[in-house]
Structure formats: structure tokens, C-alpha cells
Amino acid sequence: MTQRTLVILKPDAVRRGLIGEVLGRIERKAGWTIPAMELRTLDQETLEQHYGEHKGKPFYEPLMGFMASGPVVVLVVEGERVIEGVRQLAGPTDPIAAAPGSIRGDFGTIVRENLIHASDSEESAERELKIFFPGRV
Ligand code: IDP
Ligand code: MG
């Protein structure tokens, strides 16, 4: 089942020079492709749309500040079961709980700075792709 998902390499991944490391793991999955990708600094409006579901939670404001703190890489990944697949590559939200071998498990320590965002369902992917690549996917 071919799908598309929205991935963000968060500011910590870019600052730490891990773009290649993380992209390499995605690229090496058989048959997956990257139809769109860009380095950009996210504005408040885009972040509010993207993380609207978390508004009001204690981590929301620090998350917004962190996500706007430097450039990110936004990309579309396409291929067989990419929505579940990139979530598996990323690992669970808390990097200490994430297994070694996953992106968050290998490189993260604190929950907020967990290196990567990946859409969590078909509905989220459709919504998020429209926010970050309107008219392109
Ligand atoms: P996800 O990125 O694994 O889907 P979500 O629950 O959707 O996790 O949370 C979005 C992002 O908010 C997380 O990736 C992480 O950066 C941050 N976050 C989530 N929960 C916490 C928390 O308890 N403390 C600090 N930051 C958090
Ligand atoms: Mg999420």
C-alpha cells in the first residue's frame, strides 16, 4: 500500500549535523522515495496549525519555541507503508524509552528534542502534507 507521510527533521537534528544520518535511514528503506524536501525556518502560524492538537498542554509553548529555534528539514516520504514505517524508524516520543536502533533511541535524551516528526496516521498525513506542501502533494 503506497502512502505519503510528512516528516520534519527538528531544529536539534539540523543543529547537531544529523540530517544525513536521519535521511540515510529513510533512504535505505527499499522503494521509499522523497518527492519533496526543503530546509526552512517555521513560523508561528504554521506551527500552530501543525501542533494544534497539543494546545493547552504544559509542553506546548516550549515545543513551539523549540520548533521555531532554527531551521528544520521538511520532507515528503512516499512508499510502501511509510506512515507506520517512519514512525517505527523514529521510535516512541520519549527518546530514553525508545529502543536503540531507532532514531530517537540512538540520538535523543530529552522528550522535546526528539529529532524527528512523522505523521501518525493517514488522516494526520493528509492534513500535515497540506500545511507544509500546499498544492504540491
Ligand atoms: P510524537 O512526535 O511522537 O507524535 P506527540 O505526543 O504528538 O509525539 O508530541 C509532539 C511533540 O511534542 C513530541 O515529538 C515532543 O517533541 C513534544 N512532546 C510531547 N510530549 C512531551 C512532554 O511530555 N514533554 C516535552 N515535550 C513533549
Ligand atoms: Mg504526534
mmCIF file with all atom_site columns, C-alpha atoms and ligand atoms in Angstrom:
data_model
loop_
_atom_site.group_PDB
_atom_site.id
_atom_site.type_symbol
_atom_site.label_atom_id
_atom_site.label_alt_id
_atom_site.label_comp_id
_atom_site.label_asym_id
_atom_site.label_entity_id
_atom_site.label_seq_id
_atom_site.pdbx_PDB_ins_code
_atom_site.Cartn_x
_atom_site.Cartn_y
_atom_site.Cartn_z
_atom_site.occupancy
_atom_site.B_iso_or_equiv
_atom_site.pdbx_formal_charge
_atom_site.auth_seq_id
_atom_site.auth_comp_id
_atom_site.auth_asym_id
_atom_site.auth_atom_id
_atom_site.pdbx_PDB_model_num
ATOM   1   C  CA  . MET A 1 1   ? 0.000  0.000  0.000  1.00 0.00 ? 1   MET A CA  1
ATOM   2   C  CA  . THR A 1 2   ? 1.748  3.154  -1.213 1.00 0.00 ? 2   THR A CA  1
ATOM   3   C  CA  . GLN A 1 3   ? 1.361  6.138  1.091  1.00 0.00 ? 3   GLN A CA  1
ATOM   4   C  CA  . ARG A 1 4   ? 2.819  9.587  1.662  1.00 0.00 ? 4   ARG A CA  1
ATOM   5   C  CA  . THR A 1 5   ? 3.860  10.960 5.021  1.00 0.00 ? 5   THR A CA  1
ATOM   6   C  CA  . LEU A 1 6   ? 5.124  14.294 6.320  1.00 0.00 ? 6   LEU A CA  1
ATOM   7   C  CA  . VAL A 1 7   ? 8.468  14.227 8.074  1.00 0.00 ? 7   VAL A CA  1
ATOM   8   C  CA  . ILE A 1 8   ? 10.249 17.074 9.874  1.00 0.00 ? 8   ILE A CA  1
ATOM   9   C  CA  . LEU A 1 9   ? 13.875 16.887 10.952 1.00 0.00 ? 9   LEU A CA  1
ATOM   10  C  CA  . LYS A 1 10  ? 13.584 19.130 14.001 1.00 0.00 ? 10  LYS A CA  1
ATOM   11  C  CA  . PRO A 1 11  ? 15.987 22.009 14.832 1.00 0.00 ? 11  PRO A CA  1
ATOM   12  C  CA  . ASP A 1 12  ? 18.085 19.784 17.129 1.00 0.00 ? 12  ASP A CA  1
ATOM   13  C  CA  . ALA A 1 13  ? 18.728 17.306 14.312 1.00 0.00 ? 13  ALA A CA  1
ATOM   14  C  CA  . VAL A 1 14  ? 19.797 20.114 11.967 1.00 0.00 ? 14  VAL A CA  1
ATOM   15  C  CA  . ARG A 1 15  ? 21.966 21.877 14.601 1.00 0.00 ? 15  ARG A CA  1
ATOM   16  C  CA  . ARG A 1 16  ? 23.687 18.626 15.533 1.00 0.00 ? 16  ARG A CA  1
ATOM   17  C  CA  . GLY A 1 17  ? 24.564 17.750 11.957 1.00 0.00 ? 17  GLY A CA  1
ATOM   18  C  CA  . LEU A 1 18  ? 22.298 14.717 11.836 1.00 0.00 ? 18  LEU A CA  1
ATOM   19  C  CA  . ILE A 1 19  ? 20.414 15.490 8.605  1.00 0.00 ? 19  ILE A CA  1
ATOM   20  C  CA  . GLY A 1 20  ? 22.407 12.962 6.621  1.00 0.00 ? 20  GLY A CA  1
ATOM   21  C  CA  . GLU A 1 21  ? 22.230 10.311 9.324  1.00 0.00 ? 21  GLU A CA  1
ATOM   22  C  CA  . VAL A 1 22  ? 18.455 10.512 9.593  1.00 0.00 ? 22  VAL A CA  1
ATOM   23  C  CA  . LEU A 1 23  ? 17.779 10.920 5.883  1.00 0.00 ? 23  LEU A CA  1
ATOM   24  C  CA  . GLY A 1 24  ? 20.089 7.965  5.197  1.00 0.00 ? 24  GLY A CA  1
ATOM   25  C  CA  . ARG A 1 25  ? 17.927 5.692  7.304  1.00 0.00 ? 25  ARG A CA  1
ATOM   26  C  CA  . ILE A 1 26  ? 14.842 6.768  5.387  1.00 0.00 ? 26  ILE A CA  1
ATOM   27  C  CA  . GLU A 1 27  ? 16.566 6.487  2.007  1.00 0.00 ? 27  GLU A CA  1
ATOM   28  C  CA  . ARG A 1 28  ? 17.819 2.988  2.710  1.00 0.00 ? 28  ARG A CA  1
ATOM   29  C  CA  . LYS A 1 29  ? 14.322 1.562  3.134  1.00 0.00 ? 29  LYS A CA  1
ATOM   30  C  CA  . ALA A 1 30  ? 13.593 -0.318 -0.086 1.00 0.00 ? 30  ALA A CA  1
ATOM   31  C  CA  . GLY A 1 31  ? 11.441 1.550  -2.548 1.00 0.00 ? 31  GLY A CA  1
ATOM   32  C  CA  . TRP A 1 32  ? 10.821 4.672  -0.479 1.00 0.00 ? 32  TRP A CA  1
ATOM   33  C  CA  . THR A 1 33  ? 11.342 7.998  -2.249 1.00 0.00 ? 33  THR A CA  1
ATOM   34  C  CA  . ILE A 1 34  ? 11.469 11.672 -1.261 1.00 0.00 ? 34  ILE A CA  1
ATOM   35  C  CA  . PRO A 1 35  ? 9.285  13.608 -3.724 1.00 0.00 ? 35  PRO A CA  1
ATOM   36  C  CA  . ALA A 1 36  ? 9.733  16.945 -1.932 1.00 0.00 ? 36  ALA A CA  1
ATOM   37  C  CA  . MET A 1 37  ? 12.182 18.339 0.627  1.00 0.00 ? 37  MET A CA  1
ATOM   38  C  CA  . GLU A 1 38  ? 13.204 21.775 1.887  1.00 0.00 ? 38  GLU A CA  1
ATOM   39  C  CA  . LEU A 1 39  ? 15.264 23.472 4.606  1.00 0.00 ? 39  LEU A CA  1
ATOM   40  C  CA  . ARG A 1 40  ? 13.119 26.165 6.226  1.00 0.00 ? 40  ARG A CA  1
ATOM   41  C  CA  . THR A 1 41  ? 12.533 28.012 9.466  1.00 0.00 ? 41  THR A CA  1
ATOM   42  C  CA  . LEU A 1 42  ? 8.951  27.502 10.610 1.00 0.00 ? 42  LEU A CA  1
ATOM   43  C  CA  . ASP A 1 43  ? 6.761  30.465 11.522 1.00 0.00 ? 43  ASP A CA  1
ATOM   44  C  CA  . GLN A 1 44  ? 4.310  30.583 14.420 1.00 0.00 ? 44  GLN A CA  1
ATOM   45  C  CA  . GLU A 1 45  ? 1.220  30.250 12.224 1.00 0.00 ? 45  GLU A CA  1
ATOM   46  C  CA  . THR A 1 46  ? 2.464  27.073 10.554 1.00 0.00 ? 46  THR A CA  1
ATOM   47  C  CA  . LEU A 1 47  ? 3.447  25.589 13.913 1.00 0.00 ? 47  LEU A CA  1
ATOM   48  C  CA  . GLU A 1 48  ? 0.066  26.406 15.439 1.00 0.00 ? 48  GLU A CA  1
ATOM   49  C  CA  . GLN A 1 49  ? -1.681 24.582 12.593 1.00 0.00 ? 49  GLN A CA  1
ATOM   50  C  CA  . HIS A 1 50  ? 0.674  21.647 12.822 1.00 0.00 ? 50  HIS A CA  1
ATOM   51  C  CA  . TYR A 1 51  ? 0.631  21.177 16.603 1.00 0.00 ? 51  TYR A CA  1
ATOM   52  C  CA  . GLY A 1 52  ? -2.919 22.486 17.268 1.00 0.00 ? 52  GLY A CA  1
ATOM   53  C  CA  . GLU A 1 53  ? -3.934 19.192 18.901 1.00 0.00 ? 53  GLU A CA  1
ATOM   54  C  CA  . HIS A 1 54  ? -1.454 19.878 21.730 1.00 0.00 ? 54  HIS A CA  1
ATOM   55  C  CA  . LYS A 1 55  ? -2.558 23.452 22.503 1.00 0.00 ? 55  LYS A CA  1
ATOM   56  C  CA  . GLY A 1 56  ? -3.087 23.913 26.258 1.00 0.00 ? 56  GLY A CA  1
ATOM   57  C  CA  . LYS A 1 57  ? -0.763 21.088 27.256 1.00 0.00 ? 57  LYS A CA  1
ATOM   58  C  CA  . PRO A 1 58  ? 2.177  22.019 29.522 1.00 0.00 ? 58  PRO A CA  1
ATOM   59  C  CA  . PHE A 1 59  ? 4.739  21.198 26.845 1.00 0.00 ? 59  PHE A CA  1
ATOM   60  C  CA  . TYR A 1 60  ? 3.014  23.194 24.085 1.00 0.00 ? 60  TYR A CA  1
ATOM   61  C  CA  . GLU A 1 61  ? 4.653  26.620 24.492 1.00 0.00 ? 61  GLU A CA  1
ATOM   62  C  CA  . PRO A 1 62  ? 8.211  25.262 24.959 1.00 0.00 ? 62  PRO A CA  1
ATOM   63  C  CA  . LEU A 1 63  ? 7.621  22.970 21.973 1.00 0.00 ? 63  LEU A CA  1
ATOM   64  C  CA  . MET A 1 64  ? 6.602  25.917 19.806 1.00 0.00 ? 64  MET A CA  1
ATOM   65  C  CA  . GLY A 1 65  ? 9.692  27.865 20.897 1.00 0.00 ? 65  GLY A CA  1
ATOM   66  C  CA  . PHE A 1 66  ? 11.950 24.926 20.205 1.00 0.00 ? 66  PHE A CA  1
ATOM   67  C  CA  . MET A 1 67  ? 10.444 24.197 16.785 1.00 0.00 ? 67  MET A CA  1
ATOM   68  C  CA  . ALA A 1 68  ? 10.982 27.846 15.746 1.00 0.00 ? 68  ALA A CA  1
ATOM   69  C  CA  . SER A 1 69  ? 14.531 27.983 17.173 1.00 0.00 ? 69  SER A CA  1
ATOM   70  C  CA  . GLY A 1 70  ? 16.323 27.185 13.938 1.00 0.00 ? 70  GLY A CA  1
ATOM   71  C  CA  . PRO A 1 71  ? 15.935 25.700 10.503 1.00 0.00 ? 71  PRO A CA  1
ATOM   72  C  CA  . VAL A 1 72  ? 14.244 22.341 10.033 1.00 0.00 ? 72  VAL A CA  1
ATOM   73  C  CA  . VAL A 1 73  ? 14.114 19.998 7.061  1.00 0.00 ? 73  VAL A CA  1
ATOM   74  C  CA  . VAL A 1 74  ? 10.567 19.267 5.917  1.00 0.00 ? 74  VAL A CA  1
ATOM   75  C  CA  . LEU A 1 75  ? 10.070 16.405 3.520  1.00 0.00 ? 75  LEU A CA  1
ATOM   76  C  CA  . VAL A 1 76  ? 7.522  14.119 1.988  1.00 0.00 ? 76  VAL A CA  1
ATOM   77  C  CA  . VAL A 1 77  ? 8.324  10.417 2.035  1.00 0.00 ? 77  VAL A CA  1
ATOM   78  C  CA  . GLU A 1 78  ? 6.460  8.128  -0.319 1.00 0.00 ? 78  GLU A CA  1
ATOM   79  C  CA  . GLY A 1 79  ? 6.321  4.352  -0.486 1.00 0.00 ? 79  GLY A CA  1
ATOM   80  C  CA  . GLU A 1 80  ? 5.069  1.118  0.938  1.00 0.00 ? 80  GLU A CA  1
ATOM   81  C  CA  . ARG A 1 81  ? 3.512  1.668  4.392  1.00 0.00 ? 81  ARG A CA  1
ATOM   82  C  CA  . VAL A 1 82  ? 5.636  4.776  5.033  1.00 0.00 ? 82  VAL A CA  1
ATOM   83  C  CA  . ILE A 1 83  ? 3.311  6.168  7.696  1.00 0.00 ? 83  ILE A CA  1
ATOM   84  C  CA  . GLU A 1 84  ? 3.842  3.259  10.073 1.00 0.00 ? 84  GLU A CA  1
ATOM   85  C  CA  . GLY A 1 85  ? 7.351  2.701  8.752  1.00 0.00 ? 85  GLY A CA  1
ATOM   86  C  CA  . VAL A 1 86  ? 8.787  6.140  9.525  1.00 0.00 ? 86  VAL A CA  1
ATOM   87  C  CA  . ARG A 1 87  ? 7.147  6.067  12.965 1.00 0.00 ? 87  ARG A CA  1
ATOM   88  C  CA  . GLN A 1 88  ? 8.977  2.771  13.557 1.00 0.00 ? 88  GLN A CA  1
ATOM   89  C  CA  . LEU A 1 89  ? 12.295 4.250  12.400 1.00 0.00 ? 89  LEU A CA  1
ATOM   90  C  CA  . ALA A 1 90  ? 11.713 7.233  14.736 1.00 0.00 ? 90  ALA A CA  1
ATOM   91  C  CA  . GLY A 1 91  ? 10.746 5.253  17.829 1.00 0.00 ? 91  GLY A CA  1
ATOM   92  C  CA  . PRO A 1 92  ? 8.419  6.402  20.603 1.00 0.00 ? 92  PRO A CA  1
ATOM   93  C  CA  . THR A 1 93  ? 8.174  10.047 21.693 1.00 0.00 ? 93  THR A CA  1
ATOM   94  C  CA  . ASP A 1 94  ? 10.429 9.681  24.761 1.00 0.00 ? 94  ASP A CA  1
ATOM   95  C  CA  . PRO A 1 95  ? 13.978 9.035  23.492 1.00 0.00 ? 95  PRO A CA  1
ATOM   96  C  CA  . ILE A 1 96  ? 15.020 7.240  26.662 1.00 0.00 ? 96  ILE A CA  1
ATOM   97  C  CA  . ALA A 1 97  ? 12.148 4.788  26.236 1.00 0.00 ? 97  ALA A CA  1
ATOM   98  C  CA  . ALA A 1 98  ? 12.932 4.439  22.516 1.00 0.00 ? 98  ALA A CA  1
ATOM   99  C  CA  . ALA A 1 99  ? 14.885 1.326  21.612 1.00 0.00 ? 99  ALA A CA  1
ATOM   100 C  CA  . PRO A 1 100 ? 18.489 1.610  20.450 1.00 0.00 ? 100 PRO A CA  1
ATOM   101 C  CA  . GLY A 1 101 ? 18.429 1.305  16.682 1.00 0.00 ? 101 GLY A CA  1
ATOM   102 C  CA  . SER A 1 102 ? 15.635 3.839  16.362 1.00 0.00 ? 102 SER A CA  1
ATOM   103 C  CA  . ILE A 1 103 ? 16.429 7.474  15.521 1.00 0.00 ? 103 ILE A CA  1
ATOM   104 C  CA  . ARG A 1 104 ? 15.166 8.800  18.849 1.00 0.00 ? 104 ARG A CA  1
ATOM   105 C  CA  . GLY A 1 105 ? 16.700 5.871  20.742 1.00 0.00 ? 105 GLY A CA  1
ATOM   106 C  CA  . ASP A 1 106 ? 20.103 6.349  19.166 1.00 0.00 ? 106 ASP A CA  1
ATOM   107 C  CA  . PHE A 1 107 ? 20.393 10.137 19.332 1.00 0.00 ? 107 PHE A CA  1
ATOM   108 C  CA  . GLY A 1 108 ? 17.900 11.635 21.800 1.00 0.00 ? 108 GLY A CA  1
ATOM   109 C  CA  . THR A 1 109 ? 17.715 12.178 25.534 1.00 0.00 ? 109 THR A CA  1
ATOM   110 C  CA  . ILE A 1 110 ? 15.052 14.773 26.371 1.00 0.00 ? 110 ILE A CA  1
ATOM   111 C  CA  . VAL A 1 111 ? 11.466 14.381 25.212 1.00 0.00 ? 111 VAL A CA  1
ATOM   112 C  CA  . ARG A 1 112 ? 11.029 17.738 23.492 1.00 0.00 ? 112 ARG A CA  1
ATOM   113 C  CA  . GLU A 1 113 ? 14.230 17.475 21.448 1.00 0.00 ? 113 GLU A CA  1
ATOM   114 C  CA  . ASN A 1 114 ? 13.475 14.129 19.889 1.00 0.00 ? 114 ASN A CA  1
ATOM   115 C  CA  . LEU A 1 115 ? 14.897 14.890 16.455 1.00 0.00 ? 115 LEU A CA  1
ATOM   116 C  CA  . ILE A 1 116 ? 12.059 13.950 14.121 1.00 0.00 ? 116 ILE A CA  1
ATOM   117 C  CA  . HIS A 1 117 ? 8.353  14.381 13.488 1.00 0.00 ? 117 HIS A CA  1
ATOM   118 C  CA  . ALA A 1 118 ? 6.434  11.863 11.383 1.00 0.00 ? 118 ALA A CA  1
ATOM   119 C  CA  . SER A 1 119 ? 2.695  11.784 10.684 1.00 0.00 ? 119 SER A CA  1
ATOM   120 C  CA  . ASP A 1 120 ? 0.931  9.243  12.903 1.00 0.00 ? 120 ASP A CA  1
ATOM   121 C  CA  . SER A 1 121 ? -1.990 8.179  10.664 1.00 0.00 ? 121 SER A CA  1
ATOM   122 C  CA  . GLU A 1 122 ? -3.385 8.572  7.152  1.00 0.00 ? 122 GLU A CA  1
ATOM   123 C  CA  . GLU A 1 123 ? -5.619 11.392 8.380  1.00 0.00 ? 123 GLU A CA  1
ATOM   124 C  CA  . SER A 1 124 ? -2.693 13.222 10.006 1.00 0.00 ? 124 SER A CA  1
ATOM   125 C  CA  . ALA A 1 125 ? -0.542 12.736 6.907  1.00 0.00 ? 125 ALA A CA  1
ATOM   126 C  CA  . GLU A 1 126 ? -3.188 14.240 4.647  1.00 0.00 ? 126 GLU A CA  1
ATOM   127 C  CA  . ARG A 1 127 ? -3.709 17.202 6.991  1.00 0.00 ? 127 ARG A CA  1
ATOM   128 C  CA  . GLU A 1 128 ? 0.012  17.845 7.550  1.00 0.00 ? 128 GLU A CA  1
ATOM   129 C  CA  . LEU A 1 129 ? 1.025  17.490 3.893  1.00 0.00 ? 129 LEU A CA  1
ATOM   130 C  CA  . LYS A 1 130 ? -1.471 20.258 3.065  1.00 0.00 ? 130 LYS A CA  1
ATOM   131 C  CA  . ILE A 1 131 ? 0.064  22.537 5.706  1.00 0.00 ? 131 ILE A CA  1
ATOM   132 C  CA  . PHE A 1 132 ? 3.675  22.100 4.587  1.00 0.00 ? 132 PHE A CA  1
ATOM   133 C  CA  . PHE A 1 133 ? 3.358  21.465 0.857  1.00 0.00 ? 133 PHE A CA  1
ATOM   134 C  CA  . PRO A 1 134 ? 0.092  23.112 -0.199 1.00 0.00 ? 134 PRO A CA  1
ATOM   135 C  CA  . GLY A 1 135 ? -0.769 22.431 -3.796 1.00 0.00 ? 135 GLY A CA  1
ATOM   136 C  CA  . ARG A 1 136 ? 2.234  20.147 -4.276 1.00 0.00 ? 136 ARG A CA  1
ATOM   137 C  CA  . VAL A 1 137 ? 1.089  16.786 -2.963 1.00 0.00 ? 137 VAL A CA  1
HETATM 138 P  P1  . IDP B 2 .   ? 5.096  12.362 18.534 1.00 0.00 ? 1   IDP B P1  1
HETATM 139 O  O1  . IDP B 2 .   ? 6.035  13.382 17.945 1.00 0.00 ? 1   IDP B O1  1
HETATM 140 O  O2  . IDP B 2 .   ? 5.810  11.104 18.921 1.00 0.00 ? 1   IDP B O2  1
HETATM 141 O  O3  . IDP B 2 .   ? 3.874  12.118 17.669 1.00 0.00 ? 1   IDP B O3  1
HETATM 142 P  P2  . IDP B 2 .   ? 3.334  13.896 20.297 1.00 0.00 ? 1   IDP B P2  1
HETATM 143 O  O4  . IDP B 2 .   ? 2.676  13.357 21.507 1.00 0.00 ? 1   IDP B O4  1
HETATM 144 O  O5  . IDP B 2 .   ? 2.485  14.157 19.089 1.00 0.00 ? 1   IDP B O5  1
HETATM 145 O  O6  . IDP B 2 .   ? 4.565  12.945 19.936 1.00 0.00 ? 1   IDP B O6  1
HETATM 146 O  O7  . IDP B 2 .   ? 4.036  15.245 20.752 1.00 0.00 ? 1   IDP B O7  1
HETATM 147 C  C1  . IDP B 2 .   ? 4.552  16.136 19.786 1.00 0.00 ? 1   IDP B C1  1
HETATM 148 C  C2  . IDP B 2 .   ? 5.928  16.576 20.225 1.00 0.00 ? 1   IDP B C2  1
HETATM 149 O  O8  . IDP B 2 .   ? 5.807  17.326 21.429 1.00 0.00 ? 1   IDP B O8  1
HETATM 150 C  C3  . IDP B 2 .   ? 6.881  15.445 20.595 1.00 0.00 ? 1   IDP B C3  1
HETATM 151 O  O9  . IDP B 2 .   ? 7.526  14.888 19.450 1.00 0.00 ? 1   IDP B O9  1
HETATM 152 C  C4  . IDP B 2 .   ? 7.861  16.150 21.505 1.00 0.00 ? 1   IDP B C4  1
HETATM 153 O  O10 . IDP B 2 .   ? 8.771  16.951 20.753 1.00 0.00 ? 1   IDP B O10 1
HETATM 154 C  C5  . IDP B 2 .   ? 6.922  17.073 22.265 1.00 0.00 ? 1   IDP B C5  1
HETATM 155 N  N1  . IDP B 2 .   ? 6.415  16.467 23.499 1.00 0.00 ? 1   IDP B N1  1
HETATM 156 C  C6  . IDP B 2 .   ? 5.431  15.532 23.631 1.00 0.00 ? 1   IDP B C6  1
HETATM 157 N  N2  . IDP B 2 .   ? 5.229  15.196 24.912 1.00 0.00 ? 1   IDP B N2  1
HETATM 158 C  C7  . IDP B 2 .   ? 6.094  15.935 25.622 1.00 0.00 ? 1   IDP B C7  1
HETATM 159 C  C8  . IDP B 2 .   ? 6.394  16.044 27.029 1.00 0.00 ? 1   IDP B C8  1
HETATM 160 O  O11 . IDP B 2 .   ? 5.813  15.380 27.879 1.00 0.00 ? 1   IDP B O11 1
HETATM 161 N  N3  . IDP B 2 .   ? 7.390  16.927 27.385 1.00 0.00 ? 1   IDP B N3  1
HETATM 162 C  C9  . IDP B 2 .   ? 8.061  17.672 26.468 1.00 0.00 ? 1   IDP B C9  1
HETATM 163 N  N4  . IDP B 2 .   ? 7.804  17.613 25.151 1.00 0.00 ? 1   IDP B N4  1
HETATM 164 C  C10 . IDP B 2 .   ? 6.853  16.750 24.718 1.00 0.00 ? 1   IDP B C10 1
HETATM 165 MG MG  . MG  B 3 .   ? 2.299  13.416 17.189 1.00 0.00 ? 2   MG  B MG  1
#
